[in-house]
PDB file of N, CA and C in Angstrom:
ATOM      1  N   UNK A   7    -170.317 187.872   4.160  1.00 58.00           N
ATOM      2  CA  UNK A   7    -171.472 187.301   4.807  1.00 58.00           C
ATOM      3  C   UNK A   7    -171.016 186.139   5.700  1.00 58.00           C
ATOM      4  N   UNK A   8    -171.136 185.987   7.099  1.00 67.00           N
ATOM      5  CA  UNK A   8    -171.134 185.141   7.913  1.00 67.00           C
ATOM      6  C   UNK A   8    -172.074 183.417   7.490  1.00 67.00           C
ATOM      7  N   UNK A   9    -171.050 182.783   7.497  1.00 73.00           N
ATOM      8  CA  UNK A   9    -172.507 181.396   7.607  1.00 73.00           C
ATOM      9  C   UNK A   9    -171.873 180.650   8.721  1.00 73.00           C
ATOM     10  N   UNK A  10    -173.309 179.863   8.316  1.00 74.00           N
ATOM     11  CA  UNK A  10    -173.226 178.870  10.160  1.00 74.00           C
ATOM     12  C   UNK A  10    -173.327 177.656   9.604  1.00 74.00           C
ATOM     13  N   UNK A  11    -172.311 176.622  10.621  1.00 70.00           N
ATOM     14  CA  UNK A  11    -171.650 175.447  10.730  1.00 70.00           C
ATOM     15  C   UNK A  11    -171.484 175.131  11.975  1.00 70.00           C
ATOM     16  N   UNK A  12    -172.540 173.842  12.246  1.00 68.00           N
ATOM     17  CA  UNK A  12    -171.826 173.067  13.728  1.00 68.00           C
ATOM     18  C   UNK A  12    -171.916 174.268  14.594  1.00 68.00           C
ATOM     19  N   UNK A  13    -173.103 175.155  14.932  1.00 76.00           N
ATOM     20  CA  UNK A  13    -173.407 176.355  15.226  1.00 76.00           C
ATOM     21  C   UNK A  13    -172.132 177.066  15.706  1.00 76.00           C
ATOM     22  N   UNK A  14    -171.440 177.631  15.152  1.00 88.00           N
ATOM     23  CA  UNK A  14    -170.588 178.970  15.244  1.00 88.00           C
ATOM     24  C   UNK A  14    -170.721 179.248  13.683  1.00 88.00           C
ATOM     25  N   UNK A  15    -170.083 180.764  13.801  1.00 93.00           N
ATOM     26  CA  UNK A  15    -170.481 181.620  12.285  1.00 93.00           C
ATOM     27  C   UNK A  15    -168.869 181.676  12.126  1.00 93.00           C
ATOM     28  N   UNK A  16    -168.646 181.454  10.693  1.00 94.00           N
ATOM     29  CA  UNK A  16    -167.382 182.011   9.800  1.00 94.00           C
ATOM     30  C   UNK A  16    -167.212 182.685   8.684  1.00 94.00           C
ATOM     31  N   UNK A  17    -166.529 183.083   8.497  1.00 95.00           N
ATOM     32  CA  UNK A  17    -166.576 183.720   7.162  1.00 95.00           C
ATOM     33  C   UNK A  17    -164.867 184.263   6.316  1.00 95.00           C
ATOM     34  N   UNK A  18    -165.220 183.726   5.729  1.00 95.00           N
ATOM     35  CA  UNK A  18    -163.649 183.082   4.925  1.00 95.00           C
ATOM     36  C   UNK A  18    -163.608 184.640   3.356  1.00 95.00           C
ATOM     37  N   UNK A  19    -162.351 185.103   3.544  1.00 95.00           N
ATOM     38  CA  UNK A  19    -162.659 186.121   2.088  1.00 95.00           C
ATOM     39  C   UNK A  19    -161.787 185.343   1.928  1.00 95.00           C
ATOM     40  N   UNK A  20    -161.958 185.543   0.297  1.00 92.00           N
ATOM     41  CA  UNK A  20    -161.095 184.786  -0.860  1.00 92.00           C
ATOM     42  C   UNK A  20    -160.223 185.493  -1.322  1.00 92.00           C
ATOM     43  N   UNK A  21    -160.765 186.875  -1.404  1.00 95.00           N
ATOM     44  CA  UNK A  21    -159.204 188.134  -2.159  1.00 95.00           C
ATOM     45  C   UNK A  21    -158.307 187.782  -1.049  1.00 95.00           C
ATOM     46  N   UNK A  22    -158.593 187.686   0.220  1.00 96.00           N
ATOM     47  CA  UNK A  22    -157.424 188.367   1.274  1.00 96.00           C
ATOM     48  C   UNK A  22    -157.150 186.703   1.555  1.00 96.00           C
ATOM     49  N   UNK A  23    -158.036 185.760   1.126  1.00 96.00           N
ATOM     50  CA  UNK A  23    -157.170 184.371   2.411  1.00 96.00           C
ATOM     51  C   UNK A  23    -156.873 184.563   3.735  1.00 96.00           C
ATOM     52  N   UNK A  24    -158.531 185.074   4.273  1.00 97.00           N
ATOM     53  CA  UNK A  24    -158.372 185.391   5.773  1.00 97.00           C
ATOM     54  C   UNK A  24    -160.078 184.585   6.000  1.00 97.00           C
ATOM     55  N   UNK A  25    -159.552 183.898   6.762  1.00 97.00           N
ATOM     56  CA  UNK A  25    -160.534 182.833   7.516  1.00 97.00           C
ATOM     57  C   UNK A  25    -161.179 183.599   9.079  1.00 97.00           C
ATOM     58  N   UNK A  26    -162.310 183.625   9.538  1.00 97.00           N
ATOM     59  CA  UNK A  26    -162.699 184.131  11.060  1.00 97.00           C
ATOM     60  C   UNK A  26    -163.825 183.136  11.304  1.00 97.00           C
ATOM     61  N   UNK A  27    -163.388 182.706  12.292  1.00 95.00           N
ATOM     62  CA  UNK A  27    -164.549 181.854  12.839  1.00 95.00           C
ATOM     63  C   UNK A  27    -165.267 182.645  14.539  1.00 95.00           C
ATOM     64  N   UNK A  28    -166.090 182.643  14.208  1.00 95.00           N
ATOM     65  CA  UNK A  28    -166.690 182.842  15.792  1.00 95.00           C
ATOM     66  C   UNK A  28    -167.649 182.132  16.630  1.00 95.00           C
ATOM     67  N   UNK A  29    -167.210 181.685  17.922  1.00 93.00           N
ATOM     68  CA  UNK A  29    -168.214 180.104  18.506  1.00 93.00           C
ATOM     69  C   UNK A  29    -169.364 181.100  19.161  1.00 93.00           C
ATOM     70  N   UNK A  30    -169.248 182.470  19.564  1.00 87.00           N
ATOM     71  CA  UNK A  30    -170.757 183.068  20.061  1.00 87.00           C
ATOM     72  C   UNK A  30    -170.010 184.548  19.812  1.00 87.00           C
ATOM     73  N   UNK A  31    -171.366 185.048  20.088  1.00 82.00           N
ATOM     74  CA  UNK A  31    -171.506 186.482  19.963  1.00 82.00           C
ATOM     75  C   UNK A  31    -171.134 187.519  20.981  1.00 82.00           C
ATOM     76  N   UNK A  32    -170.305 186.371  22.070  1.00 76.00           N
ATOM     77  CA  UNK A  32    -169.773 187.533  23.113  1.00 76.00           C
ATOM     78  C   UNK A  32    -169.647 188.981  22.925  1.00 76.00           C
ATOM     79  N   UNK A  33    -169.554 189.877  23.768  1.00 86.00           N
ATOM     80  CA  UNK A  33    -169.422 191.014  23.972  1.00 86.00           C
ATOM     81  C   UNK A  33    -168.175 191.454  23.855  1.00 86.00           C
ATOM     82  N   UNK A  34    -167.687 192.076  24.736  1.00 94.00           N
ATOM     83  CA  UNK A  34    -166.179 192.543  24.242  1.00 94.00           C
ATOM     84  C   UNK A  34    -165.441 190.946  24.145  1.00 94.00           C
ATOM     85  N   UNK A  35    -164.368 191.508  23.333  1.00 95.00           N
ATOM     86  CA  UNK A  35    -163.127 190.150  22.755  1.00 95.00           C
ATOM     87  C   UNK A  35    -162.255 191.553  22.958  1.00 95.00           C
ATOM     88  N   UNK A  36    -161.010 190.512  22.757  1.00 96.00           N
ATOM     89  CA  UNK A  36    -159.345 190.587  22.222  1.00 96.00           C
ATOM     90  C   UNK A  36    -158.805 189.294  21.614  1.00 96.00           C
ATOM     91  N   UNK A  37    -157.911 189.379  21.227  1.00 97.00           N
ATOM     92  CA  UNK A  37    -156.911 188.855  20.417  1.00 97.00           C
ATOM     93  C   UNK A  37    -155.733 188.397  20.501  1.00 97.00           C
ATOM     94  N   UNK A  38    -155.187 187.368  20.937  1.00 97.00           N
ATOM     95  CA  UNK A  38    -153.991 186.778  21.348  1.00 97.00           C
ATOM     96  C   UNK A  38    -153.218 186.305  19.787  1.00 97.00           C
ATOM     97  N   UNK A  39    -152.117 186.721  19.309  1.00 98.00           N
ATOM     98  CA  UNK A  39    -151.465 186.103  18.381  1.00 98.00           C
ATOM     99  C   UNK A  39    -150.622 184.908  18.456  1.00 98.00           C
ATOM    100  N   UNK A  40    -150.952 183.767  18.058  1.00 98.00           N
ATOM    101  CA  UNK A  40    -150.058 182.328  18.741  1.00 98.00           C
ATOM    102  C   UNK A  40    -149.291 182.088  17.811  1.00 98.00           C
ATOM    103  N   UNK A  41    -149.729 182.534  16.925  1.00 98.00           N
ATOM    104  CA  UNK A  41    -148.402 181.900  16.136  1.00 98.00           C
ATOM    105  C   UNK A  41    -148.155 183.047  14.468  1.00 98.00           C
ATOM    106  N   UNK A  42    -147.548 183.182  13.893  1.00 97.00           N
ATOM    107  CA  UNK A  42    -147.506 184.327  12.782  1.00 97.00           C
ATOM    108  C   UNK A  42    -148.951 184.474  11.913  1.00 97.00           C
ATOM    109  N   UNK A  43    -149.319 185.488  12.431  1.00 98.00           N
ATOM    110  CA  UNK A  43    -150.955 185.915  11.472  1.00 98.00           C
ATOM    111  C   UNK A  43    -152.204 184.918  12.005  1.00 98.00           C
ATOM    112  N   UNK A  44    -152.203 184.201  13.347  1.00 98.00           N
ATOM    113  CA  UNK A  44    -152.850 182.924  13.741  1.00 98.00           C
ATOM    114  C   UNK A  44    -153.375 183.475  14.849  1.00 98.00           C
ATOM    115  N   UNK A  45    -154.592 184.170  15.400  1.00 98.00           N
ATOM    116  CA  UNK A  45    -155.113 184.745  16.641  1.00 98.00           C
ATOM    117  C   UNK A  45    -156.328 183.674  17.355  1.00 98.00           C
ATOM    118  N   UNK A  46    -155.997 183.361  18.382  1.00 98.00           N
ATOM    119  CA  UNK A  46    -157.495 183.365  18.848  1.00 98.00           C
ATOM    120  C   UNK A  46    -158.068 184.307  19.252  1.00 98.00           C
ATOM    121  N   UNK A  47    -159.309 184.628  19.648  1.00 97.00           N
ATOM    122  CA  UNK A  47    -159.939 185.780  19.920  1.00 97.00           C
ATOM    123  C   UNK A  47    -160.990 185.312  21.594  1.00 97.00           C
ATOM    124  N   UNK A  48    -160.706 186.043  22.087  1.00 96.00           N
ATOM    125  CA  UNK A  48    -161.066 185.690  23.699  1.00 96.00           C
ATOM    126  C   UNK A  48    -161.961 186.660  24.366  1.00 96.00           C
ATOM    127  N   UNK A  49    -162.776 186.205  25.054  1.00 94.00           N
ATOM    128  CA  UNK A  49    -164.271 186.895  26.334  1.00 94.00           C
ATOM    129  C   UNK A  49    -162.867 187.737  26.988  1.00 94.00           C
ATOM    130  N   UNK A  50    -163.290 188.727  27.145  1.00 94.00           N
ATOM    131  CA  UNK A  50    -162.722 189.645  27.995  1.00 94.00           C
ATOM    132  C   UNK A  50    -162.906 189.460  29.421  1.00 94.00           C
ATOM    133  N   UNK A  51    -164.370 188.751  28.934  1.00 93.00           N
ATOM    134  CA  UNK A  51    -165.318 188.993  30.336  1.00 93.00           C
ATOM    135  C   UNK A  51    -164.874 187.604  31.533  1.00 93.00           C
ATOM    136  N   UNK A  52    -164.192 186.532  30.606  1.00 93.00           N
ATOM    137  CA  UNK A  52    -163.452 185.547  31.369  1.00 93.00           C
ATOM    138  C   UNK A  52    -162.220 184.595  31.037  1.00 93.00           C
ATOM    139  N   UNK A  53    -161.877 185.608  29.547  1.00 93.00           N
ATOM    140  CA  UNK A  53    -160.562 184.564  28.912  1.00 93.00           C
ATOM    141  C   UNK A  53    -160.756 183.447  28.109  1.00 93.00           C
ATOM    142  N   UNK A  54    -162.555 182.873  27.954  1.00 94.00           N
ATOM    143  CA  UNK A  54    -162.644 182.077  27.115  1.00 94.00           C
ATOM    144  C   UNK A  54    -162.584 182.217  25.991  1.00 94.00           C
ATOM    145  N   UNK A  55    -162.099 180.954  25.089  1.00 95.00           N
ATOM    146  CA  UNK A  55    -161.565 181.487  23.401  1.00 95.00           C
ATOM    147  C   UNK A  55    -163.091 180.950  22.913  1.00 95.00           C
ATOM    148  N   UNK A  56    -163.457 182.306  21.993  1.00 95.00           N
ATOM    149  CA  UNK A  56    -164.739 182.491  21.277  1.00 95.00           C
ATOM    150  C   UNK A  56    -164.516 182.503  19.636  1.00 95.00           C
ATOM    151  N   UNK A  57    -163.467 182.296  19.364  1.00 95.00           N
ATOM    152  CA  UNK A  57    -163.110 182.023  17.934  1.00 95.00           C
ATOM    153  C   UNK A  57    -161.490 182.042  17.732  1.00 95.00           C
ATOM    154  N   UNK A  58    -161.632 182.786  16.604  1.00 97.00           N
ATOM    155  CA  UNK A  58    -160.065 182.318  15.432  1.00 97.00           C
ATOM    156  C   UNK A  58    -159.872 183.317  14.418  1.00 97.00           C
ATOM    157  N   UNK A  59    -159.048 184.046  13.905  1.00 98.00           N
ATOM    158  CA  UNK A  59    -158.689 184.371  12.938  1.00 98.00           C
ATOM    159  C   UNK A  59    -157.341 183.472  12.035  1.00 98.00           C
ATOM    160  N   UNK A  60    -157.842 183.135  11.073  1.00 98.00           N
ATOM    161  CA  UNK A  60    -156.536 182.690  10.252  1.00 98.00           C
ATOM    162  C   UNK A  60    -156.109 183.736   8.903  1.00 98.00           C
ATOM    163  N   UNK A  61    -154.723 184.539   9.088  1.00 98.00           N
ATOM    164  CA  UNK A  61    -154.528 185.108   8.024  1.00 98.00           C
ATOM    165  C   UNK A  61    -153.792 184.117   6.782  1.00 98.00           C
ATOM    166  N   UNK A  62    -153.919 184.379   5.414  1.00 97.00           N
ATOM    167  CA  UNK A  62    -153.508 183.377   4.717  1.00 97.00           C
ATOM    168  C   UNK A  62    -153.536 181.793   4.978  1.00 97.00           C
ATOM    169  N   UNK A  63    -154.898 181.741   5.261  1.00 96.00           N
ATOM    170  CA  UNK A  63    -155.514 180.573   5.753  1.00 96.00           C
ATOM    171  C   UNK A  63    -154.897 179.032   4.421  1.00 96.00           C
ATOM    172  N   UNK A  64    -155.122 179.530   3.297  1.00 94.00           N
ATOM    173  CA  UNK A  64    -154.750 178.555   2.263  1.00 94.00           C
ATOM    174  C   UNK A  64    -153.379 177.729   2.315  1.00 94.00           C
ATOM    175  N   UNK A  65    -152.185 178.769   3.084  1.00 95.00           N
ATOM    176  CA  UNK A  65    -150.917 178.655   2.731  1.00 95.00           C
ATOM    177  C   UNK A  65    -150.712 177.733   3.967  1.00 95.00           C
ATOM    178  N   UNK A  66    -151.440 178.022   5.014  1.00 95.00           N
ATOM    179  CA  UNK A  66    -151.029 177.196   6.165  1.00 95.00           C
ATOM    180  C   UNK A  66    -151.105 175.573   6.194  1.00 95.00           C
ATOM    181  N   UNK A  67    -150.073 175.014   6.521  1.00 95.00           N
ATOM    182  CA  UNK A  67    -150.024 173.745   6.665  1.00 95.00           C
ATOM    183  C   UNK A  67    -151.131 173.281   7.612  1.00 95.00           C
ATOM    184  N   UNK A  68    -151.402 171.855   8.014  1.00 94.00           N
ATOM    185  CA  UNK A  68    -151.997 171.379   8.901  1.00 94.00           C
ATOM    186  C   UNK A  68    -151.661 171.398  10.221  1.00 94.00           C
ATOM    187  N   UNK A  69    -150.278 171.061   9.893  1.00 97.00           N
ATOM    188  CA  UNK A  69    -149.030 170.493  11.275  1.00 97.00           C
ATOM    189  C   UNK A  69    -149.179 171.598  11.837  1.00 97.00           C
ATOM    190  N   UNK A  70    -148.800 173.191  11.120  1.00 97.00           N
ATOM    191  CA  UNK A  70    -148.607 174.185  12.180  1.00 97.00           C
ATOM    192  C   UNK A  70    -150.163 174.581  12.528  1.00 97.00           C
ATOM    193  N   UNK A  71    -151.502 174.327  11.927  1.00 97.00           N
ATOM    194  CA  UNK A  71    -152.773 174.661  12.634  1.00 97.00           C
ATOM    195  C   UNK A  71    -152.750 173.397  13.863  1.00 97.00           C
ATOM    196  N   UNK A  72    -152.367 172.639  13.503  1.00 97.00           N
ATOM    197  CA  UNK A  72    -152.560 171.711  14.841  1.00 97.00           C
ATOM    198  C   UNK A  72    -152.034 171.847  16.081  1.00 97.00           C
ATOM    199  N   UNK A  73    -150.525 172.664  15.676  1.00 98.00           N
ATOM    200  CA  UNK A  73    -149.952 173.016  16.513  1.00 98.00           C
ATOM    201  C   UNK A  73    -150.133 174.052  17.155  1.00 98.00           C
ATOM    202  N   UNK A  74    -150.411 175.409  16.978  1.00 98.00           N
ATOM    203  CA  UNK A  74    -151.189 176.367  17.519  1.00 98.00           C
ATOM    204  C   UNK A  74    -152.417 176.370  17.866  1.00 98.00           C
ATOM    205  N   UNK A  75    -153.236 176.163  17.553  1.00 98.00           N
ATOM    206  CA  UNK A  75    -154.541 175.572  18.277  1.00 98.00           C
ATOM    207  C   UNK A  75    -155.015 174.885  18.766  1.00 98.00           C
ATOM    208  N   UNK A  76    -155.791 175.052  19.829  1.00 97.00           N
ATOM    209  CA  UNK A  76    -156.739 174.274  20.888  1.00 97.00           C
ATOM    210  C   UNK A  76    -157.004 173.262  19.861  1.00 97.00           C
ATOM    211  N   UNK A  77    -157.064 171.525  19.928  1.00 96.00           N
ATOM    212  CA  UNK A  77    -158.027 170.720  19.247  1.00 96.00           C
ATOM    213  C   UNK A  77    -159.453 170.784  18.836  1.00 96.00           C
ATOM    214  N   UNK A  78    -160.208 171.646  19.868  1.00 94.00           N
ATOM    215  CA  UNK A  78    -161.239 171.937  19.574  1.00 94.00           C
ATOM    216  C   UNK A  78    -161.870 172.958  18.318  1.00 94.00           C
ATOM    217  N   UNK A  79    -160.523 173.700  18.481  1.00 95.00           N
ATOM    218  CA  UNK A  79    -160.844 174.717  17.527  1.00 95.00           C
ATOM    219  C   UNK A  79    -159.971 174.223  16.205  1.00 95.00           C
ATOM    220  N   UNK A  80    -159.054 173.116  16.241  1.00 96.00           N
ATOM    221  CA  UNK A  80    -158.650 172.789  15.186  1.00 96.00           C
ATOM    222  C   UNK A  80    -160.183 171.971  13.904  1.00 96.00           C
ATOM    223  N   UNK A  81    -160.631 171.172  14.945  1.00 93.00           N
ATOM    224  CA  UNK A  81    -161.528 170.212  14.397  1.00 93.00           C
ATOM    225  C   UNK A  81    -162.602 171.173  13.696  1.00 93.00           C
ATOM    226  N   UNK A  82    -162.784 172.145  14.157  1.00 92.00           N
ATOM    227  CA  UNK A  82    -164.058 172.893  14.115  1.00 92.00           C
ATOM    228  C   UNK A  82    -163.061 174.004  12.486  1.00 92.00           C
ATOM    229  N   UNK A  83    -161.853 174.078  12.129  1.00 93.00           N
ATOM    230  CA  UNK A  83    -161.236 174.755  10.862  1.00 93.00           C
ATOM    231  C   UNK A  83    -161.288 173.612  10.267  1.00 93.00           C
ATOM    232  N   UNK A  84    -160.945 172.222  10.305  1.00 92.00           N
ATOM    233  CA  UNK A  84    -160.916 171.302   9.698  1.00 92.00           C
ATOM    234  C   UNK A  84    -162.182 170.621   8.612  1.00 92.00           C
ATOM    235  N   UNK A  85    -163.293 170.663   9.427  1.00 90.00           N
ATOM    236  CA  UNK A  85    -164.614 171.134   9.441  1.00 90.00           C
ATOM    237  C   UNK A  85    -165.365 172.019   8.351  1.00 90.00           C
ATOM    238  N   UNK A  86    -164.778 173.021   8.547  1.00 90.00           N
ATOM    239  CA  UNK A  86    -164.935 174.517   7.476  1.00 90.00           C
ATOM    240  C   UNK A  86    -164.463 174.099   6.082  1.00 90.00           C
ATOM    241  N   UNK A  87    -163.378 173.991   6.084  1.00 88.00           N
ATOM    242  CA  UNK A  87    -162.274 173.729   5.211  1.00 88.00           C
ATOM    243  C   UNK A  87    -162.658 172.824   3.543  1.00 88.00           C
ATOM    244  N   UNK A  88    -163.491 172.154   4.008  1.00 82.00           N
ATOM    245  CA  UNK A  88    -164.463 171.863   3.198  1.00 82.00           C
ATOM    246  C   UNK A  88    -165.316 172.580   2.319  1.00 82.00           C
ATOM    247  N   UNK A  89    -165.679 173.198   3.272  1.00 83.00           N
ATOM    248  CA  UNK A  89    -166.620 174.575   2.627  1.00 83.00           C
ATOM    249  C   UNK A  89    -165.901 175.252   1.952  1.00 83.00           C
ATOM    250  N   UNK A  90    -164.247 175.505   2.281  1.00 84.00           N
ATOM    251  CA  UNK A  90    -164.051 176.415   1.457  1.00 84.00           C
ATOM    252  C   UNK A  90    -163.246 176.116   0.257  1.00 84.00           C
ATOM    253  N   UNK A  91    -162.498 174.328   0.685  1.00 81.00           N
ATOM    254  CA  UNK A  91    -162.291 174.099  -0.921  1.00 81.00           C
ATOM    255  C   UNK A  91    -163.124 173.404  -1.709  1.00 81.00           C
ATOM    256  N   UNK A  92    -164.428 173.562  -1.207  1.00 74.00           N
ATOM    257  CA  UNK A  92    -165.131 172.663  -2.114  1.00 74.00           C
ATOM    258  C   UNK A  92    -164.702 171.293  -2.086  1.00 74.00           C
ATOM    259  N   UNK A  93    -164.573 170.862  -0.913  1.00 55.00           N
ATOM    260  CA  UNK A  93    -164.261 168.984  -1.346  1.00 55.00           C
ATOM    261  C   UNK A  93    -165.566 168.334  -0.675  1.00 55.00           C
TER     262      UNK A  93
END
């Protein structure tokens, strides 16, 4: 189930430790891999980044999310992250 935060939708599974965030409901996307299992996901329709996939979201350090991602989209996992450890 998708929930909403700071209006974009995410949705985090717990078996797999795969995080997806999405900032709108664009139409077609793709998928750029930046860094190992770390995608943004992009408008076809103009290259803007419309979300995130994080695989093994738990294991990832900070340093390397900071480092692969836009700030914007860091602040906005940082954000989540809460939600998903419960702090």
């Amino acid at each position: 189930m998708m929930k909403v935060k700071n209006s974009c939708k995410y949705f985090y599974d717990s078996v797999y430790d795969d995080l997806l965030i999405r900032l709108n409901d664009s139409g077609s996307v793709y998928s750029d891999e930046v860094y190992n299992n770390i995608y943004l996901i992009k408008s076809e329709e103009d290259d803007s980044i419309v979300g995130t996939q994080i695989l093994y979201f738990k294991k990832r350090s900070n340093k390397v999310l900071k480092e692969y991602l836009p700030s914007f989209i860091y602040s906005i996992v940082r954000d989540i992250e809460t939600d998903i450890y419960g702090k």
